[in-house]
Amino acid sequence: MSSLPIPNPSSAAPPASAALQLHPEDLLWSGLAFPVLTEEELARQRTALGDRVHFHQGVWWKQARPFFCMPCAPLARLDQSLARPALRHSLLGFTHLALPGTPANGCRQMIVAENVSRYSIATLSRKRRSLVRRALSNLQVRPIERLDNLLTAGHDVYVTWHQRNGWGRDRSDRAAYSAWITRAYSQPRRLSIGVYRGDRLVAFSLTLAVGNVVEPSFLASHTDALDFLPNDALFHAILTIARQTPGISSVDFGPVAAKPTLNEFKLHYATVKTIPSFTWVNPLVRPLFARWTRLRYPWLHLPGATESPKALATESLDPVS
C-alpha cells in the first residue's frame, strides 16, 4: 500500500487565517487609502474626461469607440438578458463580462491582482523583491499634491513613455497634454501617485477605485529613469495602498494587449484571468469589427473563446431602445 507524500512544512502555504506578515517596505504608506467611487460617480468622471456615457437598464455604459459600448465599471459582470446599452448608443455593438451562470459567447483576458488584502512584498518572487527594494532605495513614492508636477516633469515622462510604447492616443503636444492631464488630475476622489528621483517626477499613475476594484487608469515612466526601476516602485505602492483600502479585493491592470512586452512586466505582480464574456456585433459591420478587435481586444480571437468573432457578429438579440 503506497503512502501519501508528507508535505514540507517550510514550503506549505500559510493557513488563510494566519496573520499577514508585513515588512518595512509594506509600511511606507501607512494610513493612505484610495477613495472609493460609486458607479454613478465614476460615470460622471468619465463624462468629464470626454467619454460618451449613458445609463440604461440599471448600468452605466461608455462608448469604447463610436456606437460600441462596454460598462463604465472595469470588472462589472452582467446578464445580457437583463442589461444592454441603449440601441441608439450601440449601433455597432457592445461587450461585457458575463455574470456566472448567464449566457456567454466569448472570453476576456484581464491582468488582475486578486486577494490584495493579503498582498505584501513577501508574495513576490525573490528576484522581484530584490528589485523593489532596490527601487525604493533610490526613489520616493508619494501622492502628487501639485498639478504643476504633472504639467512640467510629467509632460517629459509622458512624451518618453509614448515614444517607447506607442500606446493610445498621442497627447505629446504640450497643449493637448496639459488639457488632458489638468482634467484628469482635477477629478474628485482620485489618488494620483508620483515616483520621484530627488525632487523630480520620473513616473506617475492616475488611479481610481470603484466598488471592490482599484484601476490604474494611466501609468507612465520616464525612459531615462528606467535603470532606477520606477515601475516596480509604483506597482508595489499601488498594491500596498489597495491592501490598506477597506473593501478592495483586486487591482485591474487592464486587458491583455496584443503587444507581449506590454504584458510581461505586469505579470510579475498579477496574473492573467480569463473571464466569460458576452459580445454582440451588428452583422453589417462584421468585417471591420473583426479587424479592430484583433488589434484592440486580441483575447476575443483566442482559441479559448467559445465562439469566433464571426459567430459573435451573428448572435441574435432583440433590439433595445
Coordinates of N, CA, C and O in Angstrom, one line a residue, residues 61-181:
W61 N -23.0 52.8 -19.0 CA -22.2 52.4 -20.2 C -21.4 53.5 -20.8 O -21.8 54.7 -20.8
K62 N -20.2 53.2 -21.4 CA -19.4 54.1 -22.1 C -19.2 53.6 -23.5 O -19.2 52.4 -23.7
Q63 N -19.0 54.5 -24.4 CA -18.6 54.1 -25.8 C -17.1 53.9 -25.9 O -16.4 54.9 -25.8
A64 N -16.7 52.7 -26.1 CA -15.2 52.4 -26.2 C -14.8 52.9 -27.6 O -13.6 53.3 -27.7
R65 N -15.7 53.0 -28.5 CA -15.5 53.7 -29.8 C -16.9 54.1 -30.2 O -17.9 53.6 -29.6
P66 N -17.0 55.0 -31.2 CA -18.4 55.4 -31.5 C -19.4 54.3 -31.8 O -19.1 53.4 -32.6
F67 N -20.4 54.3 -31.0 CA -21.5 53.3 -31.1 C -21.1 51.9 -30.8 O -21.8 50.9 -31.2
F68 N -20.1 51.7 -30.0 CA -19.7 50.3 -29.5 C -19.5 50.5 -28.0 O -18.6 51.3 -27.6
C69 N -20.3 49.8 -27.1 CA -20.3 50.1 -25.7 C -19.8 49.0 -24.8 O -19.8 47.8 -25.2
M70 N -19.3 49.4 -23.7 CA -19.0 48.5 -22.6 C -19.3 49.2 -21.3 O -19.4 50.4 -21.2
P71 N -19.5 48.5 -20.2 CA -19.8 49.1 -18.9 C -18.6 50.1 -18.4 O -17.5 49.8 -18.7
C72 N -19.0 51.1 -17.7 CA -18.0 52.0 -17.1 C -17.2 51.3 -16.1 O -16.0 51.6 -16.0
A73 N -17.8 50.5 -15.2 CA -17.1 49.8 -14.2 C -16.2 48.8 -14.8 O -16.6 48.0 -15.6
P74 N -14.9 48.7 -14.3 CA -13.9 47.9 -15.0 C -14.2 46.4 -15.1 O -13.9 45.8 -16.1
L75 N -14.7 45.8 -14.0 CA -14.9 44.4 -14.0 C -16.4 44.0 -13.8 O -16.7 42.9 -13.2
A76 N -17.3 44.8 -14.2 CA -18.7 44.6 -14.0 C -19.1 43.3 -14.8 O -18.8 43.1 -15.9
R77 N -19.9 42.4 -14.1 CA -20.4 41.2 -14.7 C -21.9 41.3 -14.8 O -22.6 41.6 -13.8
L78 N -22.4 41.1 -16.0 CA -23.9 41.3 -16.3 C -24.5 40.1 -16.9 O -23.9 39.3 -17.5
D79 N -25.8 40.1 -16.8 CA -26.7 39.1 -17.6 C -27.2 39.9 -18.8 O -28.0 40.8 -18.7
Q80 N -26.8 39.4 -20.0 CA -27.2 40.1 -21.2 C -28.7 40.1 -21.4 O -29.2 41.0 -22.2
S81 N -29.4 39.2 -20.8 CA -30.9 39.3 -21.0 C -31.5 40.3 -20.1 O -32.7 40.7 -20.4
L82 N -30.8 40.9 -19.2 CA -31.4 41.9 -18.3 C -30.8 43.3 -18.5 O -31.4 44.3 -18.1
A83 N -29.6 43.4 -19.0 CA -28.9 44.7 -19.1 C -28.1 44.8 -20.4 O -27.2 44.0 -20.7
R84 N -28.5 45.8 -21.2 CA -27.8 46.1 -22.5 C -27.8 47.6 -22.7 O -28.7 48.3 -22.2
P85 N -26.9 48.1 -23.4 CA -26.9 49.6 -23.7 C -28.1 49.9 -24.6 O -28.6 49.1 -25.3
A86 N -28.4 51.2 -24.6 CA -29.5 51.7 -25.5 C -29.0 51.5 -26.9 O -27.9 51.8 -27.3
L87 N -29.9 51.1 -27.8 CA -29.6 50.8 -29.2 C -29.0 52.0 -29.9 O -28.0 51.9 -30.7
R88 N -29.5 53.2 -29.6 CA -29.1 54.4 -30.3 C -27.6 54.7 -30.0 O -27.0 55.4 -30.7
H89 N -27.1 54.2 -28.9 CA -25.7 54.4 -28.5 C -24.8 53.2 -28.8 O -23.6 53.3 -28.7
S90 N -25.4 52.1 -29.3 CA -24.6 50.9 -29.5 C -25.0 50.2 -30.9 O -25.2 49.0 -31.0
L91 N -25.1 51.1 -31.9 CA -25.4 50.6 -33.2 C -24.4 49.6 -33.8 O -24.8 48.7 -34.5
L92 N -23.2 49.7 -33.4 CA -22.1 48.7 -33.8 C -22.1 47.5 -32.9 O -21.8 46.4 -33.4
G93 N -22.4 47.7 -31.6 CA -22.5 46.5 -30.8 C -22.1 46.9 -29.3 O -22.0 48.0 -29.0
F94 N -21.9 45.8 -28.5 CA -21.5 46.0 -27.1 C -20.8 44.8 -26.6 O -21.0 43.7 -27.2
T95 N -20.1 44.9 -25.5 CA -19.5 43.7 -24.9 C -19.4 44.0 -23.4 O -19.4 45.1 -22.9
H96 N -19.5 42.9 -22.6 CA -19.4 43.0 -21.2 C -19.0 41.6 -20.6 O -19.2 40.6 -21.3
L97 N -18.5 41.6 -19.4 CA -18.2 40.3 -18.7 C -19.6 39.7 -18.3 O -20.5 40.4 -18.0
A98 N -19.6 38.3 -18.4 CA -20.9 37.6 -18.1 C -21.0 37.2 -16.7 O -20.0 36.7 -16.1
L99 N -22.1 37.5 -16.1 CA -22.4 37.0 -14.7 C -22.4 35.5 -14.7 O -22.9 34.8 -15.7
P100 N -21.8 34.9 -13.7 CA -21.7 33.4 -13.7 C -23.1 32.8 -13.8 O -24.1 33.3 -13.2
G101 N -23.2 31.8 -14.7 CA -24.5 31.1 -14.9 C -25.3 31.8 -16.0 O -26.4 31.3 -16.2
T102 N -24.9 32.9 -16.6 CA -25.6 33.5 -17.7 C -24.9 33.3 -19.0 O -23.8 32.9 -19.1
P103 N -25.6 33.5 -20.1 CA -25.1 33.3 -21.4 C -23.7 34.0 -21.7 O -23.6 35.2 -21.3
A104 N -22.8 33.3 -22.3 CA -21.5 33.9 -22.7 C -21.1 33.3 -24.0 O -21.4 32.1 -24.3
N105 N -20.6 34.1 -24.9 CA -20.2 33.6 -26.2 C -18.7 33.9 -26.5 O -18.3 33.9 -27.6
G106 N -17.9 34.2 -25.5 CA -16.5 34.5 -25.7 C -15.8 34.6 -24.3 O -16.4 34.2 -23.3
C107 N -14.6 35.1 -24.3 CA -13.9 35.3 -23.1 C -13.1 36.5 -23.2 O -12.7 37.0 -24.3
R108 N -12.8 37.1 -22.0 CA -11.9 38.3 -22.0 C -10.7 37.9 -21.1 O -10.9 37.4 -20.0
Q109 N -9.6 38.3 -21.5 CA -8.4 38.0 -20.7 C -7.9 39.3 -20.1 O -7.6 40.3 -20.8
M110 N -7.9 39.3 -18.8 CA -7.6 40.5 -18.0 C -6.3 40.2 -17.1 O -6.1 39.1 -16.7
I111 N -5.5 41.2 -16.9 CA -4.4 41.1 -16.0 C -4.8 41.7 -14.6 O -5.0 42.9 -14.5
V112 N -5.0 40.8 -13.6 CA -5.6 41.2 -12.4 C -4.8 40.6 -11.2 O -4.4 39.5 -11.2
A113 N -4.6 41.5 -10.2 CA -4.0 41.0 -8.9 C -5.2 40.8 -8.0 O -6.0 41.8 -7.7
E114 N -5.4 39.6 -7.6 CA -6.5 39.3 -6.7 C -6.1 39.1 -5.2 O -4.9 39.0 -4.9
N115 N -7.1 39.1 -4.3 CA -6.8 38.9 -2.9 C -5.8 39.9 -2.4 O -4.9 39.5 -1.7
V116 N -5.9 41.1 -2.8 CA -4.9 42.1 -2.4 C -4.9 42.4 -0.9 O -3.9 43.0 -0.5
S117 N -5.9 42.0 -0.2 CA -5.9 42.2 1.2 C -4.7 41.4 1.9 O -4.4 41.6 3.0
R118 N -4.2 40.4 1.1 CA -3.1 39.6 1.6 C -1.8 40.0 0.9 O -0.8 39.2 1.1
Y119 N -1.8 41.1 0.2 CA -0.5 41.5 -0.5 C 0.5 42.0 0.4 O 0.3 42.7 1.4
S120 N 1.8 41.5 0.2 CA 3.0 42.1 0.8 C 4.1 41.9 -0.1 O 4.0 41.1 -1.0
I121 N 5.2 42.5 0.2 CA 6.4 42.3 -0.7 C 6.8 40.8 -0.7 O 7.4 40.3 -1.6
A122 N 6.5 40.1 0.4 CA 6.8 38.7 0.6 C 6.1 37.8 -0.4 O 6.5 36.7 -0.7
T123 N 5.0 38.3 -1.0 CA 4.3 37.5 -2.0 C 4.9 37.5 -3.4 O 4.5 36.7 -4.3
L124 N 5.9 38.3 -3.6 CA 6.6 38.4 -4.9 C 7.8 37.4 -4.9 O 8.2 36.9 -3.9
S125 N 8.2 37.2 -6.1 CA 9.4 36.3 -6.3 C 10.6 36.9 -5.6 O 10.7 38.1 -5.4
R126 N 11.6 36.1 -5.3 CA 12.8 36.6 -4.6 C 13.5 37.7 -5.5 O 13.9 38.7 -5.0
K127 N 13.6 37.4 -6.8 CA 14.2 38.4 -7.7 C 13.4 39.7 -7.6 O 14.0 40.8 -7.6
R128 N 12.1 39.6 -7.7 CA 11.2 40.8 -7.7 C 11.3 41.6 -6.4 O 11.3 42.8 -6.4
R129 N 11.4 40.9 -5.3 CA 11.6 41.5 -4.0 C 12.8 42.4 -4.0 O 12.9 43.5 -3.5
S130 N 13.9 41.8 -4.5 CA 15.2 42.5 -4.6 C 15.1 43.7 -5.4 O 15.6 44.8 -5.1
L131 N 14.4 43.6 -6.6 CA 14.2 44.8 -7.4 C 13.4 45.9 -6.8 O 13.7 47.1 -6.9
V132 N 12.3 45.5 -6.1 CA 11.5 46.5 -5.4 C 12.3 47.2 -4.4 O 12.3 48.5 -4.2
R133 N 13.1 46.5 -3.6 CA 13.9 47.1 -2.5 C 15.0 48.0 -3.2 O 15.2 49.1 -2.6
R134 N 15.5 47.6 -4.3 CA 16.5 48.5 -5.0 C 15.8 49.8 -5.5 O 16.4 50.9 -5.3
A135 N 14.6 49.6 -6.0 CA 13.9 50.8 -6.5 C 13.6 51.8 -5.3 O 13.8 53.0 -5.5
L136 N 13.1 51.2 -4.2 CA 12.8 52.1 -3.1 C 14.0 52.7 -2.4 O 13.8 53.7 -1.7
S137 N 15.2 52.2 -2.6 CA 16.4 52.8 -2.1 C 16.8 54.0 -2.9 O 17.6 54.8 -2.4
N138 N 16.3 54.1 -4.1 CA 16.7 55.2 -5.0 C 15.6 56.2 -5.3 O 15.9 57.3 -5.8
L139 N 14.4 55.8 -5.0 CA 13.2 56.6 -5.4 C 12.3 56.8 -4.2 O 12.3 56.0 -3.2
Q140 N 11.5 57.8 -4.3 CA 10.4 58.0 -3.3 C 9.1 58.0 -4.0 O 8.9 58.6 -5.1
V141 N 8.1 57.4 -3.4 CA 6.7 57.3 -4.0 C 5.8 58.0 -3.0 O 5.8 57.7 -1.8
R142 N 5.0 58.9 -3.5 CA 4.1 59.7 -2.7 C 3.0 60.3 -3.6 O 3.1 60.4 -4.8
P143 N 1.9 60.7 -2.9 CA 0.8 61.3 -3.7 C 1.3 62.6 -4.3 O 2.1 63.3 -3.8
I144 N 0.8 62.8 -5.5 CA 1.1 64.1 -6.2 C 0.2 65.2 -5.7 O -1.0 65.1 -5.9
E145 N 0.8 66.2 -5.1 CA -0.1 67.2 -4.4 C -0.2 68.5 -5.2 O -1.0 69.3 -4.8
R146 N 0.6 68.6 -6.3 CA 0.5 69.8 -7.1 C 0.4 69.5 -8.6 O 1.2 68.7 -9.1
L147 N -0.6 70.0 -9.2 CA -0.7 69.8 -10.7 C 0.5 70.2 -11.4 O 0.8 69.6 -12.5
D148 N 1.2 71.2 -10.9 CA 2.4 71.7 -11.6 C 3.4 70.6 -11.9 O 4.1 70.6 -12.9
N149 N 3.5 69.6 -11.0 CA 4.5 68.5 -11.2 C 4.1 67.7 -12.5 O 5.0 67.3 -13.2
L150 N 2.8 67.5 -12.7 CA 2.4 66.8 -13.9 C 2.5 67.6 -15.2 O 2.7 67.1 -16.2
L151 N 2.3 69.0 -15.0 CA 2.4 69.8 -16.2 C 3.8 70.0 -16.7 O 4.0 70.2 -17.9
T152 N 4.8 69.9 -15.8 CA 6.2 70.1 -16.3 C 6.9 68.8 -16.4 O 7.0 68.3 -17.5
A153 N 7.4 68.3 -15.3 CA 8.2 67.0 -15.4 C 7.3 65.9 -15.9 O 7.7 65.0 -16.6
G154 N 6.0 66.0 -15.6 CA 5.0 64.9 -16.0 C 4.9 64.9 -17.5 O 4.7 63.8 -18.1
H155 N 5.0 66.0 -18.2 CA 5.0 66.0 -19.7 C 6.2 65.3 -20.2 O 6.1 64.5 -21.2
D156 N 7.4 65.5 -19.7 CA 8.5 64.8 -20.1 C 8.4 63.3 -20.0 O 8.8 62.5 -20.8
V157 N 7.8 62.9 -18.8 CA 7.6 61.5 -18.6 C 6.6 60.9 -19.7 O 6.9 59.9 -20.3
Y158 N 5.5 61.6 -19.9 CA 4.6 61.2 -20.9 C 5.2 61.0 -22.3 O 5.0 60.0 -23.0
V159 N 5.9 62.0 -22.7 CA 6.5 62.0 -24.1 C 7.4 60.8 -24.3 O 7.4 60.1 -25.3
T160 N 8.3 60.6 -23.3 CA 9.3 59.5 -23.5 C 8.5 58.1 -23.4 O 8.9 57.2 -24.1
W161 N 7.5 58.1 -22.5 CA 6.7 56.8 -22.4 C 6.0 56.5 -23.7 O 6.0 55.4 -24.2
H162 N 5.4 57.6 -24.4 CA 4.7 57.3 -25.6 C 5.6 57.0 -26.7 O 5.3 56.1 -27.6
Q163 N 6.8 57.6 -26.8 CA 7.8 57.2 -27.8 C 8.2 55.8 -27.6 O 8.5 55.1 -28.6
R164 N 8.3 55.3 -26.4 CA 8.8 54.0 -26.1 C 7.7 52.9 -26.4 O 8.0 51.8 -27.0
N165 N 6.4 53.2 -26.1 CA 5.4 52.2 -26.2 C 4.4 52.4 -27.4 O 3.8 51.5 -27.9
G166 N 4.2 53.7 -27.8 CA 3.3 54.0 -28.9 C 1.9 53.5 -28.6 O 1.1 53.1 -29.5
W167 N 1.4 53.6 -27.3 CA 0.1 53.0 -26.9 C -0.8 54.2 -26.7 O -0.5 55.1 -26.0
G168 N -2.0 54.0 -27.3 CA -3.1 55.0 -27.0 C -2.9 56.3 -27.8 O -2.0 56.4 -28.6
R169 N -3.9 57.2 -27.6 CA -3.8 58.4 -28.3 C -2.6 59.2 -28.0 O -2.2 59.3 -26.8
D170 N -2.0 59.8 -29.0 CA -0.8 60.6 -28.8 C -1.1 62.0 -28.3 O -1.7 62.8 -29.0
R171 N -0.8 62.3 -27.1 CA -1.0 63.6 -26.5 C 0.3 64.3 -26.2 O 0.5 65.1 -25.3
S172 N 1.3 64.0 -27.0 CA 2.7 64.6 -26.8 C 2.7 66.1 -27.0 O 3.5 66.8 -26.3
D173 N 1.9 66.7 -27.8 CA 1.8 68.1 -28.0 C 1.4 68.7 -26.6 O 0.5 68.3 -25.9
R174 N 2.2 69.7 -26.2 CA 2.1 70.2 -24.8 C 0.7 70.7 -24.5 O 0.2 70.5 -23.4
A175 N 0.1 71.4 -25.4 CA -1.3 71.9 -25.2 C -2.3 70.8 -25.0 O -3.1 70.8 -24.1
A176 N -2.2 69.8 -25.9 CA -3.1 68.6 -25.7 C -2.9 67.9 -24.4 O -3.8 67.5 -23.7
Y177 N -1.6 67.7 -24.1 CA -1.3 67.0 -22.8 C -1.8 67.8 -21.6 O -2.4 67.2 -20.7
S178 N -1.5 69.1 -21.6 CA -1.9 70.0 -20.5 C -3.4 69.9 -20.3 O -3.9 69.9 -19.1
A179 N -4.2 70.0 -21.4 CA -5.6 70.0 -21.2 C -6.1 68.7 -20.7 O -7.0 68.6 -19.8
W180 N -5.5 67.6 -21.1 CA -5.9 66.2 -20.7 C -5.5 66.0 -19.2 O -6.4 65.6 -18.4
I181 N -4.3 66.3 -18.9 CA -3.8 66.0 -17.5 C -4.5 66.9 -16.5 O -4.7 66.5 -15.4

